[in-house]
Amino acid sequence: MGCFHSKVGRQFSGHEDPVILASQTAFSVSEVEALYELYKSISSSIVDDGLISKEEFQLALFKNKKKENLFANRIFELFDVKRKGVIDFSDFVRSLDVFHPNAPQEDKIDFSFKLYDLDRTGFIERHEVKQMLIALLCESEMKLADETIETILDKTFLDADVNQDGKIDKSEWHDFVSKNPSLLKIMTLPYLRDITTTFPSFVFHSEVDEVAT
Amino acid sequence: VAPVTMNAFELISKSQGLNLGTLFEK
């Protein structure tokens, strides 16, 4: 196990100390610093202000200034923990932490529930799922008749909405994803295991000395 | 697989907007 002497200064000025972020997440200090390399490139892609705007987030996701996307917007809103309209570095690290392969399953289930609870009512409602299905169809240029969409919704709510009150609560969601683990695949990013090799340049900017003990 | 046999969340999870892996692709 390593012992870290933080000499946080120029590089992380204005951002949370990587040692603190590492202590509160599944990331090591080096991994937090490597994430900072990624963060810097995203946050400076349109305006170099050290913060990620929604436009910069979409540009990083789609590699072009694509039109608004419901799902990207929703992810952005969830990453924007402090609801400031921008993502700062601690939001970025703490949110990506949920996507770490080692993050607790419960955290992934909670995050995915929030993702689909578009109106933040504490329930995933049928009209929200329909809205997301329609958005997916637009995005993929796939066409389905409204009747087919309703059939898919009927089947989904029959399986997931155990008490048949027309909405999926947290406990029903928990049971549903436990039976359908593939639904949580989007909640794990294997890339996060290799972040220091993907962004090796962090070593040139590292402000933390690791001292083996 | 015909979409009608899939549940709605399986379909939704295929959205490009939910694929955060692209953030890491240079």
Short mmCIF file of C-alpha atoms in Angstrom, two decimals:
data_model
loop_
_atom_site.label_atom_id
_atom_site.label_comp_id
_atom_site.label_asym_id
_atom_site.label_seq_id
_atom_site.Cartn_x
_atom_site.Cartn_y
_atom_site.Cartn_z
CA MET A 1 0.00 0.00 0.00
CA GLY A 2 1.32 3.43 -0.83
CA CYS A 3 1.67 6.54 1.24
CA PHE A 4 1.00 9.80 -0.52
CA HIS A 5 2.41 13.23 0.07
CA SER A 6 0.15 15.71 -1.60
CA LYS A 7 1.66 18.93 -2.86
CA VAL A 8 -1.44 20.09 -4.62
CA GLY A 9 -0.83 23.35 -6.36
CA ARG A 10 -0.94 24.71 -9.86
CA GLN A 11 -2.39 21.72 -11.66
CA PHE A 12 -5.36 21.16 -9.36
CA SER A 13 -5.77 24.74 -8.29
CA GLY A 14 -9.49 25.37 -7.83
CA HIS A 15 -10.26 21.65 -7.94
CA GLU A 16 -10.64 19.15 -5.16
CA ASP A 17 -7.43 17.49 -3.97
CA PRO A 18 -6.85 14.20 -5.87
CA VAL A 19 -5.80 12.53 -2.62
CA ILE A 20 -9.21 13.32 -1.08
CA LEU A 21 -11.04 12.23 -4.25
CA ALA A 22 -9.07 8.98 -4.29
CA SER A 23 -9.85 8.33 -0.62
CA GLN A 24 -13.58 8.68 -1.30
CA THR A 25 -13.78 6.70 -4.55
CA ALA A 26 -12.59 3.43 -6.10
CA PHE A 27 -9.80 5.35 -7.91
CA SER A 28 -6.17 5.56 -6.89
CA VAL A 29 -4.47 8.99 -6.79
CA SER A 30 -2.75 8.20 -10.12
CA GLU A 31 -6.10 7.27 -11.65
CA VAL A 32 -7.66 10.54 -10.43
CA GLU A 33 -4.76 12.39 -12.05
CA ALA A 34 -5.23 10.43 -15.27
CA LEU A 35 -8.94 11.30 -15.17
CA TYR A 36 -7.88 14.94 -14.87
CA GLU A 37 -6.13 14.61 -18.26
CA LEU A 38 -9.41 13.45 -19.78
CA TYR A 39 -11.34 16.14 -17.87
CA LYS A 40 -8.98 18.87 -19.16
CA SER A 41 -9.45 17.81 -22.75
CA ILE A 42 -13.26 17.74 -22.47
CA SER A 43 -13.56 20.94 -20.44
CA SER A 44 -11.43 22.92 -22.88
CA SER A 45 -12.98 21.59 -26.08
CA ILE A 46 -15.26 24.62 -26.63
CA VAL A 47 -14.45 27.13 -23.88
CA ASP A 48 -11.29 26.63 -21.83
CA ASP A 49 -12.85 27.54 -18.47
CA GLY A 50 -12.04 24.41 -16.46
CA LEU A 51 -15.67 23.27 -16.41
CA ILE A 52 -17.62 20.89 -18.64
CA SER A 53 -20.68 22.45 -20.25
CA LYS A 54 -23.51 20.39 -21.69
CA GLU A 55 -22.27 21.16 -25.20
CA GLU A 56 -18.76 19.98 -24.35
CA PHE A 57 -20.16 16.81 -22.79
CA GLN A 58 -22.19 16.06 -25.93
CA LEU A 59 -19.20 16.81 -28.14
CA ALA A 60 -17.11 14.31 -26.14
CA LEU A 61 -19.85 11.68 -26.31
CA PHE A 62 -20.77 11.98 -29.96
CA LYS A 63 -17.52 13.43 -31.39
CA ASN A 64 -19.56 16.07 -33.14
CA LYS A 65 -21.94 18.82 -32.19
CA LYS A 66 -24.93 16.61 -32.62
CA LYS A 67 -28.36 17.87 -31.79
CA GLU A 68 -29.74 17.43 -28.28
CA ASN A 69 -30.00 13.86 -27.06
CA LEU A 70 -32.36 12.97 -24.21
CA PHE A 71 -30.04 10.36 -22.72
CA ALA A 72 -26.90 12.48 -22.91
CA ASN A 73 -28.86 15.32 -21.28
CA ARG A 74 -30.02 13.02 -18.51
CA ILE A 75 -26.50 11.72 -17.84
CA PHE A 76 -25.24 15.31 -17.82
CA GLU A 77 -27.91 16.29 -15.27
CA LEU A 78 -26.91 13.40 -13.02
CA PHE A 79 -23.20 14.25 -13.29
CA ASP A 80 -24.04 17.88 -12.48
CA VAL A 81 -24.37 16.93 -8.82
CA LYS A 82 -24.49 20.53 -7.55
CA ARG A 83 -27.03 21.52 -10.24
CA LYS A 84 -24.91 24.41 -11.47
CA GLY A 85 -25.43 23.71 -15.17
CA VAL A 86 -21.80 22.57 -15.51
CA ILE A 87 -19.74 19.58 -14.38
CA ASP A 88 -16.68 20.35 -12.24
CA PHE A 89 -13.82 17.94 -11.64
CA SER A 90 -15.14 16.49 -8.38
CA ASP A 91 -18.58 15.91 -9.98
CA PHE A 92 -16.80 14.17 -12.85
CA VAL A 93 -14.72 11.84 -10.65
CA ARG A 94 -17.49 11.04 -8.16
CA SER A 95 -20.00 10.32 -10.95
CA LEU A 96 -17.59 8.14 -12.94
CA ASP A 97 -16.88 6.28 -9.71
CA VAL A 98 -20.32 4.65 -9.97
CA PHE A 99 -19.27 3.28 -13.37
CA HIS A 100 -16.09 1.69 -12.01
CA PRO A 101 -16.07 -2.13 -12.36
CA ASN A 102 -15.48 -2.33 -8.60
CA ALA A 103 -18.28 0.05 -7.60
CA PRO A 104 -21.02 -1.51 -5.44
CA GLN A 105 -23.91 -3.00 -7.40
CA GLU A 106 -26.35 -1.07 -5.21
CA ASP A 107 -24.85 2.25 -6.35
CA LYS A 108 -25.20 1.19 -9.98
CA ILE A 109 -28.84 0.21 -9.41
CA ASP A 110 -29.55 3.56 -7.70
CA PHE A 111 -27.90 5.56 -10.47
CA SER A 112 -29.76 3.66 -13.21
CA PHE A 113 -33.04 4.24 -11.36
CA LYS A 114 -32.38 7.99 -11.27
CA LEU A 115 -31.42 7.89 -14.93
CA TYR A 116 -34.81 6.55 -15.96
CA ASP A 117 -36.81 8.59 -13.40
CA LEU A 118 -36.82 11.58 -15.77
CA ASP A 119 -39.25 13.69 -13.72
CA ARG A 120 -37.49 12.91 -10.41
CA THR A 121 -40.72 11.70 -8.79
CA GLY A 122 -39.12 8.67 -7.16
CA PHE A 123 -40.84 6.35 -9.65
CA ILE A 124 -40.16 5.24 -13.21
CA GLU A 125 -43.48 5.96 -14.86
CA ARG A 126 -44.90 4.57 -18.05
CA HIS A 127 -44.97 7.94 -19.81
CA GLU A 128 -41.25 8.41 -19.01
CA VAL A 129 -40.36 5.02 -20.48
CA LYS A 130 -42.44 5.79 -23.56
CA GLN A 131 -40.67 9.14 -23.95
CA MET A 132 -37.29 7.36 -23.78
CA LEU A 133 -38.36 4.69 -26.27
CA ILE A 134 -39.48 7.35 -28.72
CA ALA A 135 -36.17 9.19 -28.24
CA LEU A 136 -34.28 5.96 -28.93
CA LEU A 137 -36.29 5.34 -32.10
CA CYS A 138 -35.53 8.89 -33.32
CA GLU A 139 -31.84 8.47 -32.52
CA SER A 140 -31.55 5.12 -34.30
CA GLU A 141 -33.91 6.06 -37.13
CA MET A 142 -35.86 2.90 -36.36
CA LYS A 143 -39.59 3.02 -36.93
CA LEU A 144 -42.12 1.24 -34.72
CA ALA A 145 -45.88 1.65 -34.81
CA ASP A 146 -47.40 3.23 -31.68
CA GLU A 147 -49.26 -0.05 -31.15
CA THR A 148 -45.93 -1.91 -31.06
CA ILE A 149 -44.50 0.60 -28.58
CA GLU A 150 -47.54 0.08 -26.35
CA THR A 151 -47.08 -3.71 -26.58
CA ILE A 152 -43.44 -3.34 -25.48
CA LEU A 153 -44.54 -1.09 -22.60
CA ASP A 154 -47.27 -3.55 -21.57
CA LYS A 155 -44.78 -6.40 -21.46
CA THR A 156 -42.18 -4.33 -19.60
CA PHE A 157 -44.60 -3.10 -16.95
CA LEU A 158 -46.10 -6.57 -16.57
CA ASP A 159 -42.59 -7.84 -15.72
CA ALA A 160 -41.27 -4.91 -13.69
CA ASP A 161 -44.28 -3.29 -12.03
CA VAL A 162 -45.05 -6.11 -9.64
CA ASN A 163 -47.85 -4.34 -7.75
CA GLN A 164 -49.32 -3.15 -11.08
CA ASP A 165 -49.84 0.45 -9.96
CA GLY A 166 -48.56 1.77 -13.29
CA LYS A 167 -45.13 2.86 -12.04
CA ILE A 168 -41.89 1.16 -11.04
CA ASP A 169 -40.63 1.96 -7.55
CA LYS A 170 -37.06 1.54 -6.31
CA SER A 171 -37.67 -1.90 -4.83
CA GLU A 172 -39.39 -3.17 -8.01
CA TRP A 173 -36.47 -1.78 -10.04
CA HIS A 174 -34.01 -3.54 -7.79
CA ASP A 175 -35.78 -6.88 -8.30
CA PHE A 176 -36.20 -6.30 -12.03
CA VAL A 177 -32.52 -5.57 -12.74
CA SER A 178 -31.47 -8.45 -10.50
CA LYS A 179 -33.45 -10.73 -12.81
CA ASN A 180 -32.19 -8.88 -15.91
CA PRO A 181 -28.53 -8.08 -15.10
CA SER A 182 -27.80 -7.13 -18.70
CA LEU A 183 -29.70 -3.89 -17.99
CA LEU A 184 -26.82 -2.80 -15.77
CA LYS A 185 -24.18 -3.28 -18.47
CA ILE A 186 -24.29 0.42 -19.30
CA MET A 187 -23.39 1.12 -15.66
CA THR A 188 -19.89 -0.38 -15.93
CA LEU A 189 -17.05 1.16 -17.93
CA PRO A 190 -14.13 -1.30 -18.28
CA TYR A 191 -12.06 1.70 -19.54
CA LEU A 192 -11.86 2.91 -15.94
CA ARG A 193 -9.56 0.00 -15.07
CA ASP A 194 -6.98 1.19 -17.60
CA ILE A 195 -7.31 4.92 -17.20
CA THR A 196 -3.61 5.45 -16.36
CA THR A 197 -2.49 3.63 -19.52
CA THR A 198 -5.06 5.45 -21.66
CA PHE A 199 -3.86 8.83 -20.34
CA PRO A 200 -0.20 8.21 -19.43
CA SER A 201 0.66 11.90 -19.72
CA PHE A 202 -0.67 12.40 -16.19
CA VAL A 203 2.79 11.38 -14.91
CA PHE A 204 4.29 14.57 -16.36
CA HIS A 205 1.77 16.69 -14.47
CA SER A 206 1.51 14.66 -11.29
CA GLU A 207 1.68 16.75 -8.16
CA VAL A 208 1.65 13.85 -5.75
CA ASP A 209 4.66 11.81 -4.77
CA GLU A 210 3.89 8.20 -4.11
CA VAL A 211 6.20 6.77 -1.48
CA ALA A 212 6.17 3.01 -1.15
CA THR A 213 5.98 1.83 2.43
CA VAL B 1 -34.42 -10.36 -32.21
CA ALA B 2 -37.64 -8.53 -32.95
CA PRO B 3 -37.84 -5.46 -30.68
CA VAL B 4 -41.32 -6.43 -29.54
CA THR B 5 -39.85 -9.39 -27.69
CA MET B 6 -37.42 -7.18 -25.77
CA ASN B 7 -38.28 -5.15 -22.73
CA ALA B 8 -38.24 -1.39 -23.07
CA PHE B 9 -35.13 -0.93 -20.93
CA GLU B 10 -33.13 -3.38 -23.05
CA LEU B 11 -33.94 -1.22 -26.06
CA ILE B 12 -33.26 2.06 -24.28
CA SER B 13 -29.90 0.84 -23.00
CA LYS B 14 -28.74 0.61 -26.62
CA SER B 15 -28.85 4.40 -26.96
CA GLN B 16 -25.59 5.98 -28.07
CA GLY B 17 -26.25 8.70 -25.48
CA LEU B 18 -25.92 6.13 -22.71
CA ASN B 19 -22.64 4.73 -24.01
CA LEU B 20 -20.14 6.67 -21.90
CA GLY B 21 -17.31 4.53 -23.26
CA THR B 22 -16.99 7.01 -26.12
CA LEU B 23 -15.69 9.61 -23.61
CA PHE B 24 -12.52 7.53 -23.37
CA GLU B 25 -11.97 7.09 -27.09
CA LYS B 26 -9.44 9.55 -28.37
#
